[in-house]
C-alpha cells in the first residue's frame, strides 16, 4: 500500500509534481526532509534517485535537466546541505536549465538558536534563481499553494532554477494512505518549446563567403546535429 506524508504542504508539493508531469526527483536523505522523501519514494510517476552528497546530487540533476529539457526536482534536508547546491544552481541560472529545488527547513522559532544546522535558508539563492517560494505554515494552505504553483510555472516557462523552502514541524515521519488536501489545477501545459533552427540555414551557409562553426554549451538538438553532419559529409 502506498504511503503519503501526513504534512499537508508536502502533499501539495507532490500533487503539483504529478500535475506538471515531473519525471525525476534527486533526493539527498536527511531527517527534516523525511516528509518529502517518503512522498517521492511512493510517487509512482516520478523516478526518485538517491544521492547522499548534495553537491553531486545537484550536478546530477542538472545533467538530467539539460538532456531532457524538463525541470528536475532536487530535495534536501535543512541546514548547510542546501548550500552545497549553489554551484549547480548558478550553472543552471546561466545556462537556462530548469531545476526545482525543494529544501526542508526548521520552523522560524528554531532558527539562529545556536543549535547545529539552524541556518538562514530564506532566499539563499536569490541572486541566481528565478523565483523563491518561502512557505509559511501559519499563513494557510491557499497562500502557500499559490507560491508553489508560481515556482513550478517559472521553472517551465523561463527555464531556470527556482527554490521552494518548507519549514517542517516534528513529527516528521507520520504517513497517511491518501491525500487529505487537493490542489487547484490550472490549464497550464507543462511543456518547454524546443529550439527551432531557421529553415533557410543551409541556404545561408552556402551563400556565405566566410564560414565558421562555433560549438558552445546548449541543449541536445538532433536537428542541429544532422545539419552539422551534412556540412562535414
mmCIF file of C-alpha atoms in Angstrom, residues 31-227:
data_model
loop_
_atom_site.group_PDB
_atom_site.id
_atom_site.type_symbol
_atom_site.label_atom_id
_atom_site.label_comp_id
_atom_site.label_asym_id
_atom_site.label_seq_id
_atom_site.Cartn_x
_atom_site.Cartn_y
_atom_site.Cartn_z
ATOM 1 C CA UNK A 31 15.723 13.821 8.801
ATOM 2 C CA UNK A 32 13.981 17.171 8.297
ATOM 3 C CA UNK A 33 13.111 16.331 4.695
ATOM 4 C CA UNK A 34 11.550 12.984 5.657
ATOM 5 C CA UNK A 35 8.017 14.052 4.581
ATOM 6 C CA UNK A 36 9.289 14.809 1.083
ATOM 7 C CA UNK A 37 11.446 11.686 0.859
ATOM 8 C CA UNK A 38 8.557 9.451 1.909
ATOM 9 C CA UNK A 39 6.315 11.143 -0.627
ATOM 10 C CA UNK A 40 8.634 10.930 -3.634
ATOM 11 C CA UNK A 41 9.546 7.317 -2.959
ATOM 12 C CA UNK A 42 5.825 6.485 -3.141
ATOM 13 C CA UNK A 43 5.081 8.719 -6.133
ATOM 14 C CA UNK A 44 4.649 6.221 -8.962
ATOM 15 C CA UNK A 45 5.154 8.586 -11.912
ATOM 16 C CA UNK A 46 8.391 10.098 -10.599
ATOM 17 C CA UNK A 47 11.721 8.292 -10.651
ATOM 18 C CA UNK A 48 13.236 9.036 -7.228
ATOM 19 C CA UNK A 49 17.043 8.820 -7.197
ATOM 20 C CA UNK A 50 19.104 8.895 -4.007
ATOM 21 C CA UNK A 51 22.479 10.640 -3.953
ATOM 22 C CA UNK A 52 23.885 11.270 -0.487
ATOM 23 C CA UNK A 53 26.273 14.118 -1.339
ATOM 24 C CA UNK A 54 24.262 17.261 -2.114
ATOM 25 C CA UNK A 55 26.843 18.820 -4.437
ATOM 26 C CA UNK A 56 26.971 15.668 -6.565
ATOM 27 C CA UNK A 57 23.192 15.367 -6.429
ATOM 28 C CA UNK A 58 22.718 18.887 -7.759
ATOM 29 C CA UNK A 59 25.023 18.404 -10.735
ATOM 30 C CA UNK A 60 23.457 15.015 -11.456
ATOM 31 C CA UNK A 61 20.036 16.675 -11.545
ATOM 32 C CA UNK A 62 21.438 19.456 -13.716
ATOM 33 C CA UNK A 63 22.644 16.884 -16.245
ATOM 34 C CA UNK A 64 19.248 15.191 -16.404
ATOM 35 C CA UNK A 65 17.525 18.560 -16.897
ATOM 36 C CA UNK A 66 19.945 19.539 -19.672
ATOM 37 C CA UNK A 67 19.339 16.294 -21.545
ATOM 38 C CA UNK A 68 15.570 16.169 -21.075
ATOM 39 C CA UNK A 69 14.959 19.938 -21.250
ATOM 40 C CA UNK A 70 12.456 19.459 -18.434
ATOM 41 C CA UNK A 71 12.621 20.536 -14.795
ATOM 42 C CA UNK A 72 14.151 18.089 -12.338
ATOM 43 C CA UNK A 73 13.314 18.244 -8.626
ATOM 44 C CA UNK A 74 16.100 18.431 -6.033
ATOM 45 C CA UNK A 75 15.269 17.577 -2.418
ATOM 46 C CA UNK A 76 17.492 18.115 0.606
ATOM 47 C CA UNK A 77 17.284 18.393 4.361
ATOM 48 C CA UNK A 78 17.758 21.578 6.393
ATOM 49 C CA UNK A 79 20.993 23.382 7.188
ATOM 50 C CA UNK A 80 24.215 23.578 5.220
ATOM 51 C CA UNK A 81 23.067 20.707 2.992
ATOM 52 C CA UNK A 82 21.202 23.311 0.950
ATOM 53 C CA UNK A 83 24.315 25.444 0.409
ATOM 54 C CA UNK A 84 26.030 22.582 -1.383
ATOM 55 C CA UNK A 85 23.539 23.026 -4.213
ATOM 56 C CA UNK A 86 24.811 26.517 -5.025
ATOM 57 C CA UNK A 87 27.443 25.699 -7.712
ATOM 58 C CA UNK A 88 24.904 23.738 -9.759
ATOM 59 C CA UNK A 89 22.194 26.355 -9.164
ATOM 60 C CA UNK A 90 24.491 29.037 -10.574
ATOM 61 C CA UNK A 91 25.227 26.837 -13.604
ATOM 62 C CA UNK A 92 21.511 26.274 -14.129
ATOM 63 C CA UNK A 93 20.799 30.005 -13.864
ATOM 64 C CA UNK A 94 23.280 30.994 -16.549
ATOM 65 C CA UNK A 95 22.584 28.027 -18.837
ATOM 66 C CA UNK A 96 18.785 28.472 -18.572
ATOM 67 C CA UNK A 97 18.318 24.940 -17.248
ATOM 68 C CA UNK A 98 15.136 24.284 -15.235
ATOM 69 C CA UNK A 99 15.639 22.973 -11.683
ATOM 70 C CA UNK A 100 13.109 22.916 -8.846
ATOM 71 C CA UNK A 101 14.993 22.982 -5.553
ATOM 72 C CA UNK A 102 12.850 21.902 -2.608
ATOM 73 C CA UNK A 103 14.533 22.284 0.770
ATOM 74 C CA UNK A 104 13.244 21.267 4.164
ATOM 75 C CA UNK A 105 13.695 23.913 6.850
ATOM 76 C CA UNK A 106 13.165 24.219 10.580
ATOM 77 C CA UNK A 107 10.316 26.317 11.971
ATOM 78 C CA UNK A 108 11.101 30.015 12.413
ATOM 79 C CA UNK A 109 11.474 29.760 16.186
ATOM 80 C CA UNK A 110 14.306 27.235 15.772
ATOM 81 C CA UNK A 111 16.463 29.419 13.509
ATOM 82 C CA UNK A 112 19.594 31.125 14.916
ATOM 83 C CA UNK A 113 19.278 29.481 18.323
ATOM 84 C CA UNK A 114 22.847 28.191 18.415
ATOM 85 C CA UNK A 115 21.847 24.631 17.647
ATOM 86 C CA UNK A 116 23.567 22.833 14.780
ATOM 87 C CA UNK A 117 22.239 23.291 11.238
ATOM 88 C CA UNK A 118 19.827 26.100 12.127
ATOM 89 C CA UNK A 119 20.972 28.427 9.365
ATOM 90 C CA UNK A 120 19.001 31.089 7.492
ATOM 91 C CA UNK A 121 17.662 29.376 4.374
ATOM 92 C CA UNK A 122 15.213 32.035 3.205
ATOM 93 C CA UNK A 123 16.179 33.448 -0.226
ATOM 94 C CA UNK A 124 19.585 31.747 -0.088
ATOM 95 C CA UNK A 125 19.698 31.508 -3.918
ATOM 96 C CA UNK A 126 18.097 34.902 -4.527
ATOM 97 C CA UNK A 127 20.812 36.230 -6.872
ATOM 98 C CA UNK A 128 20.875 33.099 -9.015
ATOM 99 C CA UNK A 129 17.264 31.902 -9.141
ATOM 100 C CA UNK A 130 14.114 32.896 -10.996
ATOM 101 C CA UNK A 131 11.759 32.624 -8.038
ATOM 102 C CA UNK A 132 11.947 31.934 -4.314
ATOM 103 C CA UNK A 133 8.927 30.481 -2.528
ATOM 104 C CA UNK A 134 9.434 30.750 1.221
ATOM 105 C CA UNK A 135 6.482 28.843 2.599
ATOM 106 C CA UNK A 136 4.904 29.729 5.930
ATOM 107 C CA UNK A 137 2.566 27.155 7.530
ATOM 108 C CA UNK A 138 0.977 29.903 9.668
ATOM 109 C CA UNK A 139 -0.430 31.688 6.582
ATOM 110 C CA UNK A 140 -2.744 28.938 5.382
ATOM 111 C CA UNK A 141 -2.678 26.434 2.544
ATOM 112 C CA UNK A 142 -4.001 28.769 -0.173
ATOM 113 C CA UNK A 143 -1.243 31.334 0.400
ATOM 114 C CA UNK A 144 1.444 28.657 0.181
ATOM 115 C CA UNK A 145 -0.109 26.818 -2.744
ATOM 116 C CA UNK A 146 -0.014 29.962 -4.882
ATOM 117 C CA UNK A 147 3.714 30.262 -4.226
ATOM 118 C CA UNK A 148 4.303 26.624 -5.103
ATOM 119 C CA UNK A 149 2.271 26.990 -8.288
ATOM 120 C CA UNK A 150 4.232 30.070 -9.344
ATOM 121 C CA UNK A 151 7.541 28.329 -8.694
ATOM 122 C CA UNK A 152 6.617 25.438 -10.982
ATOM 123 C CA UNK A 153 5.370 27.758 -13.715
ATOM 124 C CA UNK A 154 8.521 29.901 -13.602
ATOM 125 C CA UNK A 155 10.737 26.825 -13.938
ATOM 126 C CA UNK A 156 8.850 25.651 -17.035
ATOM 127 C CA UNK A 157 8.245 28.992 -18.720
ATOM 128 C CA UNK A 158 11.506 30.838 -18.026
ATOM 129 C CA UNK A 159 13.899 27.851 -17.985
ATOM 130 C CA UNK A 160 15.951 28.198 -14.834
ATOM 131 C CA UNK A 161 16.238 27.291 -11.161
ATOM 132 C CA UNK A 162 13.518 28.041 -8.609
ATOM 133 C CA UNK A 163 13.643 27.442 -4.858
ATOM 134 C CA UNK A 164 10.855 26.248 -2.565
ATOM 135 C CA UNK A 165 11.769 26.336 1.139
ATOM 136 C CA UNK A 166 9.416 24.457 3.506
ATOM 137 C CA UNK A 167 9.571 24.585 7.319
ATOM 138 C CA UNK A 168 8.558 21.233 8.775
ATOM 139 C CA UNK A 169 7.437 20.698 12.359
ATOM 140 C CA UNK A 170 8.004 17.412 14.115
ATOM 141 C CA UNK A 171 6.843 14.653 13.980
ATOM 142 C CA UNK A 172 8.328 14.154 10.537
ATOM 143 C CA UNK A 173 7.614 10.507 9.747
ATOM 144 C CA UNK A 174 3.837 10.284 10.048
ATOM 145 C CA UNK A 175 2.079 8.882 6.981
ATOM 146 C CA UNK A 176 -1.434 8.505 5.568
ATOM 147 C CA UNK A 177 -2.919 6.238 2.892
ATOM 148 C CA UNK A 178 -4.352 9.060 0.773
ATOM 149 C CA UNK A 179 -4.063 12.810 0.360
ATOM 150 C CA UNK A 180 -6.006 14.897 2.841
ATOM 151 C CA UNK A 181 -5.807 18.059 0.681
ATOM 152 C CA UNK A 182 -6.234 18.709 -3.041
ATOM 153 C CA UNK A 183 -4.706 21.316 -5.348
ATOM 154 C CA UNK A 184 -6.329 23.854 -7.660
ATOM 155 C CA UNK A 185 -5.242 22.501 -11.032
ATOM 156 C CA UNK A 186 -4.637 25.013 -13.809
ATOM 157 C CA UNK A 187 -4.766 24.602 -17.567
ATOM 158 C CA UNK A 188 -1.071 25.402 -17.869
ATOM 159 C CA UNK A 189 0.647 22.983 -20.238
ATOM 160 C CA UNK A 190 3.913 21.705 -18.724
ATOM 161 C CA UNK A 191 5.990 21.758 -21.902
ATOM 162 C CA UNK A 192 9.142 23.560 -22.948
ATOM 163 C CA UNK A 193 9.354 24.729 -26.533
ATOM 164 C CA UNK A 194 12.211 23.078 -28.465
ATOM 165 C CA UNK A 195 14.969 25.081 -30.115
ATOM 166 C CA UNK A 196 13.968 25.533 -33.760
ATOM 167 C CA UNK A 197 16.588 26.140 -36.450
ATOM 168 C CA UNK A 198 15.901 28.558 -39.322
ATOM 169 C CA UNK A 199 14.514 26.709 -42.355
ATOM 170 C CA UNK A 200 16.929 28.515 -44.695
ATOM 171 C CA UNK A 201 20.056 27.678 -42.667
ATOM 172 C CA UNK A 202 21.593 25.600 -45.488
ATOM 173 C CA UNK A 203 20.997 28.395 -47.986
ATOM 174 C CA UNK A 204 22.641 30.931 -45.669
ATOM 175 C CA UNK A 205 25.616 28.630 -45.168
ATOM 176 C CA UNK A 206 26.171 28.001 -48.895
ATOM 177 C CA UNK A 207 25.833 31.698 -49.685
ATOM 178 C CA UNK A 208 28.399 32.828 -47.128
ATOM 179 C CA UNK A 209 31.909 33.646 -48.381
ATOM 180 C CA UNK A 210 33.475 33.020 -44.978
ATOM 181 C CA UNK A 211 32.313 30.181 -42.758
ATOM 182 C CA UNK A 212 32.926 29.331 -39.124
ATOM 183 C CA UNK A 213 31.131 26.981 -36.735
ATOM 184 C CA UNK A 214 31.298 27.827 -33.046
ATOM 185 C CA UNK A 215 30.316 24.995 -30.721
ATOM 186 C CA UNK A 216 29.188 26.077 -27.266
ATOM 187 C CA UNK A 217 27.028 24.874 -24.393
ATOM 188 C CA UNK A 218 23.437 24.203 -25.400
ATOM 189 C CA UNK A 219 20.660 21.645 -25.142
ATOM 190 C CA UNK A 220 20.944 18.469 -27.234
ATOM 191 C CA UNK A 221 19.469 19.206 -30.657
ATOM 192 C CA UNK A 222 19.006 16.345 -33.116
ATOM 193 C CA UNK A 223 18.138 18.708 -35.945
ATOM 194 C CA UNK A 224 21.332 20.714 -35.483
ATOM 195 C CA UNK A 225 23.395 17.531 -35.263
ATOM 196 C CA UNK A 226 22.037 16.370 -38.632
ATOM 197 C CA UNK A 227 22.810 19.746 -40.219
#
